[in-house]
Amino acid sequence: VNEPFAWRLEHRHTDGTLFLVIARRGEDGEMGSEYDGSLYKSVDGAESWEKVGLPEGTNGPMSLKVYPRSPKTLILSAWGRPVPGRFSSDIGGGIFKSVDDGNTWQHVLASDQHIHDITYDPRSEIFYACGFNGSAYRSEDRGETWNRIRGYNFKWGKRVDPDPTDPEKIFIITFGGGVWHGPAKGDPNASEGIATDVLSYP
């Protein structure tokens, strides 16, 4: 029997609901197989779990955040499914938003198909996202729209963490590429290309 790949746990503090992200285990991304990722929720302290429908065409969920001021609003990141022959042609990934507790989903960021983590800064009510293909993003409107953070141009990004001492700065963690520290709104004068070294803003 294949074990599920339990990946992320999110807690909704208003009612105690737990959300569990099960990551996709298949490399080819085939839909409808035993390797599909999935999303579950529990309303009884993890005694039982109910499956939550993913966005259509998506089987690679990566992270989930609940918007604290509107607890039925969920922000989901996903890893795209490969299209044979072209890595850049993946589908089913990006960022999705639900305002009805996961009953329906809106695709709010489709241009980047490989989003790893969604994070949230309660001080500024900003959502952040990190893409694997050399981009990080921020949303100032509860996940409705996403803007690229200029100045972070490094591949294999994993997660954005707000600077705990300065809400105007962020850390971006990478898979083995170091740590980027810079302005939370990005640098408008920065290059849009992909760099090879990790920067650190003072």
PDB file of C-alpha atoms in Angstrom, residues 68-191:
ATOM      1  CA  PRO A  68      -7.294  35.501   9.027  1.00  0.00           C
ATOM      2  CA  ARG A  69      -9.749  38.358   8.415  1.00  0.00           C
ATOM      3  CA  SER A  70     -11.906  36.229   6.135  1.00  0.00           C
ATOM      4  CA  PRO A  71     -11.472  32.618   7.266  1.00  0.00           C
ATOM      5  CA  LYS A  72     -13.344  31.113   4.319  1.00  0.00           C
ATOM      6  CA  THR A  73     -10.712  32.651   2.003  1.00  0.00           C
ATOM      7  CA  LEU A  74      -8.004  30.125   1.129  1.00  0.00           C
ATOM      8  CA  ILE A  75      -4.843  30.740  -0.895  1.00  0.00           C
ATOM      9  CA  LEU A  76      -3.343  27.616  -2.483  1.00  0.00           C
ATOM     10  CA  SER A  77      -0.018  27.158  -4.267  1.00  0.00           C
ATOM     11  CA  ALA A  78       0.515  24.300  -6.708  1.00  0.00           C
ATOM     12  CA  TRP A  79       3.202  22.626  -8.794  1.00  0.00           C
ATOM     13  CA  GLY A  80       2.333  22.284 -12.460  1.00  0.00           C
ATOM     14  CA  ARG A  81       2.010  19.035 -14.362  1.00  0.00           C
ATOM     15  CA  PRO A  82       4.607  18.572 -17.126  1.00  0.00           C
ATOM     16  CA  VAL A  83       3.655  18.585 -20.768  1.00  0.00           C
ATOM     17  CA  PRO A  84       5.870  16.107 -22.661  1.00  0.00           C
ATOM     18  CA  GLY A  85       8.815  17.792 -24.355  1.00  0.00           C
ATOM     19  CA  ARG A  86       8.685  21.233 -22.701  1.00  0.00           C
ATOM     20  CA  PHE A  87       9.265  22.084 -19.026  1.00  0.00           C
ATOM     21  CA  SER A  88       7.898  25.609 -19.521  1.00  0.00           C
ATOM     22  CA  SER A  89       4.585  24.273 -20.792  1.00  0.00           C
ATOM     23  CA  ASP A  90       3.453  22.818 -17.469  1.00  0.00           C
ATOM     24  CA  ILE A  91      -0.193  23.258 -16.553  1.00  0.00           C
ATOM     25  CA  GLY A  92      -2.254  23.108 -13.370  1.00  0.00           C
ATOM     26  CA  GLY A  93       0.234  25.023 -11.218  1.00  0.00           C
ATOM     27  CA  GLY A  94       0.568  28.551  -9.845  1.00  0.00           C
ATOM     28  CA  ILE A  95      -1.632  30.200  -7.238  1.00  0.00           C
ATOM     29  CA  PHE A  96      -5.354  29.718  -6.680  1.00  0.00           C
ATOM     30  CA  LYS A  97      -7.834  31.533  -4.439  1.00  0.00           C
ATOM     31  CA  SER A  98     -11.103  30.363  -2.930  1.00  0.00           C
ATOM     32  CA  VAL A  99     -13.563  32.578  -1.057  1.00  0.00           C
ATOM     33  CA  ASP A 100     -15.956  29.734  -0.200  1.00  0.00           C
ATOM     34  CA  ASP A 101     -13.757  27.378   1.818  1.00  0.00           C
ATOM     35  CA  GLY A 102     -12.441  25.462  -1.174  1.00  0.00           C
ATOM     36  CA  ASN A 103     -15.727  24.751  -2.925  1.00  0.00           C
ATOM     37  CA  THR A 104     -14.633  26.773  -5.969  1.00  0.00           C
ATOM     38  CA  TRP A 105     -11.233  28.129  -7.030  1.00  0.00           C
ATOM     39  CA  GLN A 106      -9.994  31.064  -9.104  1.00  0.00           C
ATOM     40  CA  HIS A 107      -6.616  30.854 -10.877  1.00  0.00           C
ATOM     41  CA  VAL A 108      -4.960  34.118  -9.761  1.00  0.00           C
ATOM     42  CA  LEU A 109      -1.360  33.437 -10.905  1.00  0.00           C
ATOM     43  CA  ALA A 110      -0.808  31.167 -13.899  1.00  0.00           C
ATOM     44  CA  SER A 111       2.378  32.636 -15.395  1.00  0.00           C
ATOM     45  CA  ASP A 112       4.589  30.775 -12.893  1.00  0.00           C
ATOM     46  CA  GLN A 113       3.679  27.094 -12.762  1.00  0.00           C
ATOM     47  CA  HIS A 114       6.022  26.093  -9.918  1.00  0.00           C
ATOM     48  CA  ILE A 115       5.047  27.854  -6.682  1.00  0.00           C
ATOM     49  CA  HIS A 116       6.411  26.251  -3.543  1.00  0.00           C
ATOM     50  CA  ASP A 117       5.271  28.176  -0.451  1.00  0.00           C
ATOM     51  CA  ILE A 118       2.708  30.839   0.407  1.00  0.00           C
ATOM     52  CA  THR A 119       3.432  32.967   3.488  1.00  0.00           C
ATOM     53  CA  TYR A 120       1.560  35.791   5.192  1.00  0.00           C
ATOM     54  CA  ASP A 121       2.696  38.820   7.199  1.00  0.00           C
ATOM     55  CA  PRO A 122      -0.083  39.839   9.650  1.00  0.00           C
ATOM     56  CA  ARG A 123       1.602  43.201  10.308  1.00  0.00           C
ATOM     57  CA  SER A 124       1.029  44.391   6.763  1.00  0.00           C
ATOM     58  CA  GLU A 125      -1.604  41.836   5.633  1.00  0.00           C
ATOM     59  CA  ILE A 126       0.633  40.967   2.694  1.00  0.00           C
ATOM     60  CA  PHE A 127       0.776  37.510   1.147  1.00  0.00           C
ATOM     61  CA  TYR A 128       4.062  36.309  -0.341  1.00  0.00           C
ATOM     62  CA  ALA A 129       4.851  33.456  -2.703  1.00  0.00           C
ATOM     63  CA  CYS A 130       8.044  31.911  -3.966  1.00  0.00           C
ATOM     64  CA  GLY A 131       8.530  30.314  -7.362  1.00  0.00           C
ATOM     65  CA  PHE A 132      11.077  27.695  -8.336  1.00  0.00           C
ATOM     66  CA  ASN A 133      11.886  29.367 -11.659  1.00  0.00           C
ATOM     67  CA  GLY A 134      13.599  32.494 -10.320  1.00  0.00           C
ATOM     68  CA  SER A 135      10.750  34.658  -9.034  1.00  0.00           C
ATOM     69  CA  ALA A 136       9.050  35.713  -5.824  1.00  0.00           C
ATOM     70  CA  TYR A 137       5.727  37.537  -5.548  1.00  0.00           C
ATOM     71  CA  ARG A 138       3.649  39.655  -3.184  1.00  0.00           C
ATOM     72  CA  SER A 139      -0.074  40.352  -2.994  1.00  0.00           C
ATOM     73  CA  GLU A 140      -1.537  43.424  -1.310  1.00  0.00           C
ATOM     74  CA  ASP A 141      -5.177  42.563  -2.044  1.00  0.00           C
ATOM     75  CA  ARG A 142      -5.776  39.295  -0.188  1.00  0.00           C
ATOM     76  CA  GLY A 143      -4.322  37.119  -2.937  1.00  0.00           C
ATOM     77  CA  GLU A 144      -6.374  38.568  -5.787  1.00  0.00           C
ATOM     78  CA  THR A 145      -3.385  39.853  -7.786  1.00  0.00           C
ATOM     79  CA  TRP A 146       0.345  39.124  -7.528  1.00  0.00           C
ATOM     80  CA  ASN A 147       3.335  41.302  -8.399  1.00  0.00           C
ATOM     81  CA  ARG A 148       6.847  40.046  -8.931  1.00  0.00           C
ATOM     82  CA  ILE A 149       9.427  41.176  -6.360  1.00  0.00           C
ATOM     83  CA  ARG A 150      12.115  42.819  -8.498  1.00  0.00           C
ATOM     84  CA  GLY A 151      15.672  42.121  -7.395  1.00  0.00           C
ATOM     85  CA  TYR A 152      15.181  38.497  -6.479  1.00  0.00           C
ATOM     86  CA  ASN A 153      16.337  36.712  -9.647  1.00  0.00           C
ATOM     87  CA  PHE A 154      17.631  33.386  -8.390  1.00  0.00           C
ATOM     88  CA  LYS A 155      16.493  29.906  -9.295  1.00  0.00           C
ATOM     89  CA  TRP A 156      15.169  27.277  -6.855  1.00  0.00           C
ATOM     90  CA  GLY A 157      13.380  29.589  -4.459  1.00  0.00           C
ATOM     91  CA  LYS A 158      11.516  27.914  -1.630  1.00  0.00           C
ATOM     92  CA  ARG A 159       9.935  30.369   0.788  1.00  0.00           C
ATOM     93  CA  VAL A 160       9.543  34.062   1.641  1.00  0.00           C
ATOM     94  CA  ASP A 161       9.868  34.903   5.338  1.00  0.00           C
ATOM     95  CA  PRO A 162       9.083  38.459   6.518  1.00  0.00           C
ATOM     96  CA  ASP A 163      11.910  40.050   8.480  1.00  0.00           C
ATOM     97  CA  PRO A 164      10.702  39.870  12.123  1.00  0.00           C
ATOM     98  CA  THR A 165      12.379  43.171  12.998  1.00  0.00           C
ATOM     99  CA  ASP A 166      11.507  45.177   9.871  1.00  0.00           C
ATOM    100  CA  PRO A 167       8.224  44.720   7.943  1.00  0.00           C
ATOM    101  CA  GLU A 168       9.781  46.543   4.981  1.00  0.00           C
ATOM    102  CA  LYS A 169      12.301  43.705   4.445  1.00  0.00           C
ATOM    103  CA  ILE A 170      12.006  40.011   3.624  1.00  0.00           C
ATOM    104  CA  PHE A 171      14.172  36.913   3.556  1.00  0.00           C
ATOM    105  CA  ILE A 172      13.880  34.459   0.667  1.00  0.00           C
ATOM    106  CA  ILE A 173      15.112  30.940   1.317  1.00  0.00           C
ATOM    107  CA  THR A 174      16.368  28.825  -1.587  1.00  0.00           C
ATOM    108  CA  PHE A 175      17.077  25.156  -2.212  1.00  0.00           C
ATOM    109  CA  GLY A 176      20.853  25.270  -1.693  1.00  0.00           C
ATOM    110  CA  GLY A 177      21.360  28.700  -3.282  1.00  0.00           C
ATOM    111  CA  GLY A 178      21.720  30.767  -0.121  1.00  0.00           C
ATOM    112  CA  VAL A 179      19.432  33.379   1.411  1.00  0.00           C
ATOM    113  CA  TRP A 180      18.295  36.654  -0.161  1.00  0.00           C
ATOM    114  CA  HIS A 181      17.519  39.616   2.117  1.00  0.00           C
ATOM    115  CA  GLY A 182      16.010  42.697   0.572  1.00  0.00           C
ATOM    116  CA  PRO A 183      13.144  45.182   0.314  1.00  0.00           C
ATOM    117  CA  ALA A 184       9.708  43.622   0.684  1.00  0.00           C
ATOM    118  CA  LYS A 185       8.411  45.629  -2.277  1.00  0.00           C
ATOM    119  CA  GLY A 186      11.436  44.764  -4.399  1.00  0.00           C
ATOM    120  CA  ASP A 187      13.941  47.003  -6.147  1.00  0.00           C
ATOM    121  CA  PRO A 188      12.387  48.777  -9.170  1.00  0.00           C
ATOM    122  CA  ASN A 189      15.859  49.341 -10.647  1.00  0.00           C
ATOM    123  CA  ALA A 190      16.903  45.683 -10.443  1.00  0.00           C
ATOM    124  CA  SER A 191      17.479  43.535 -13.495  1.00  0.00           C
TER     125      SER A 191
END
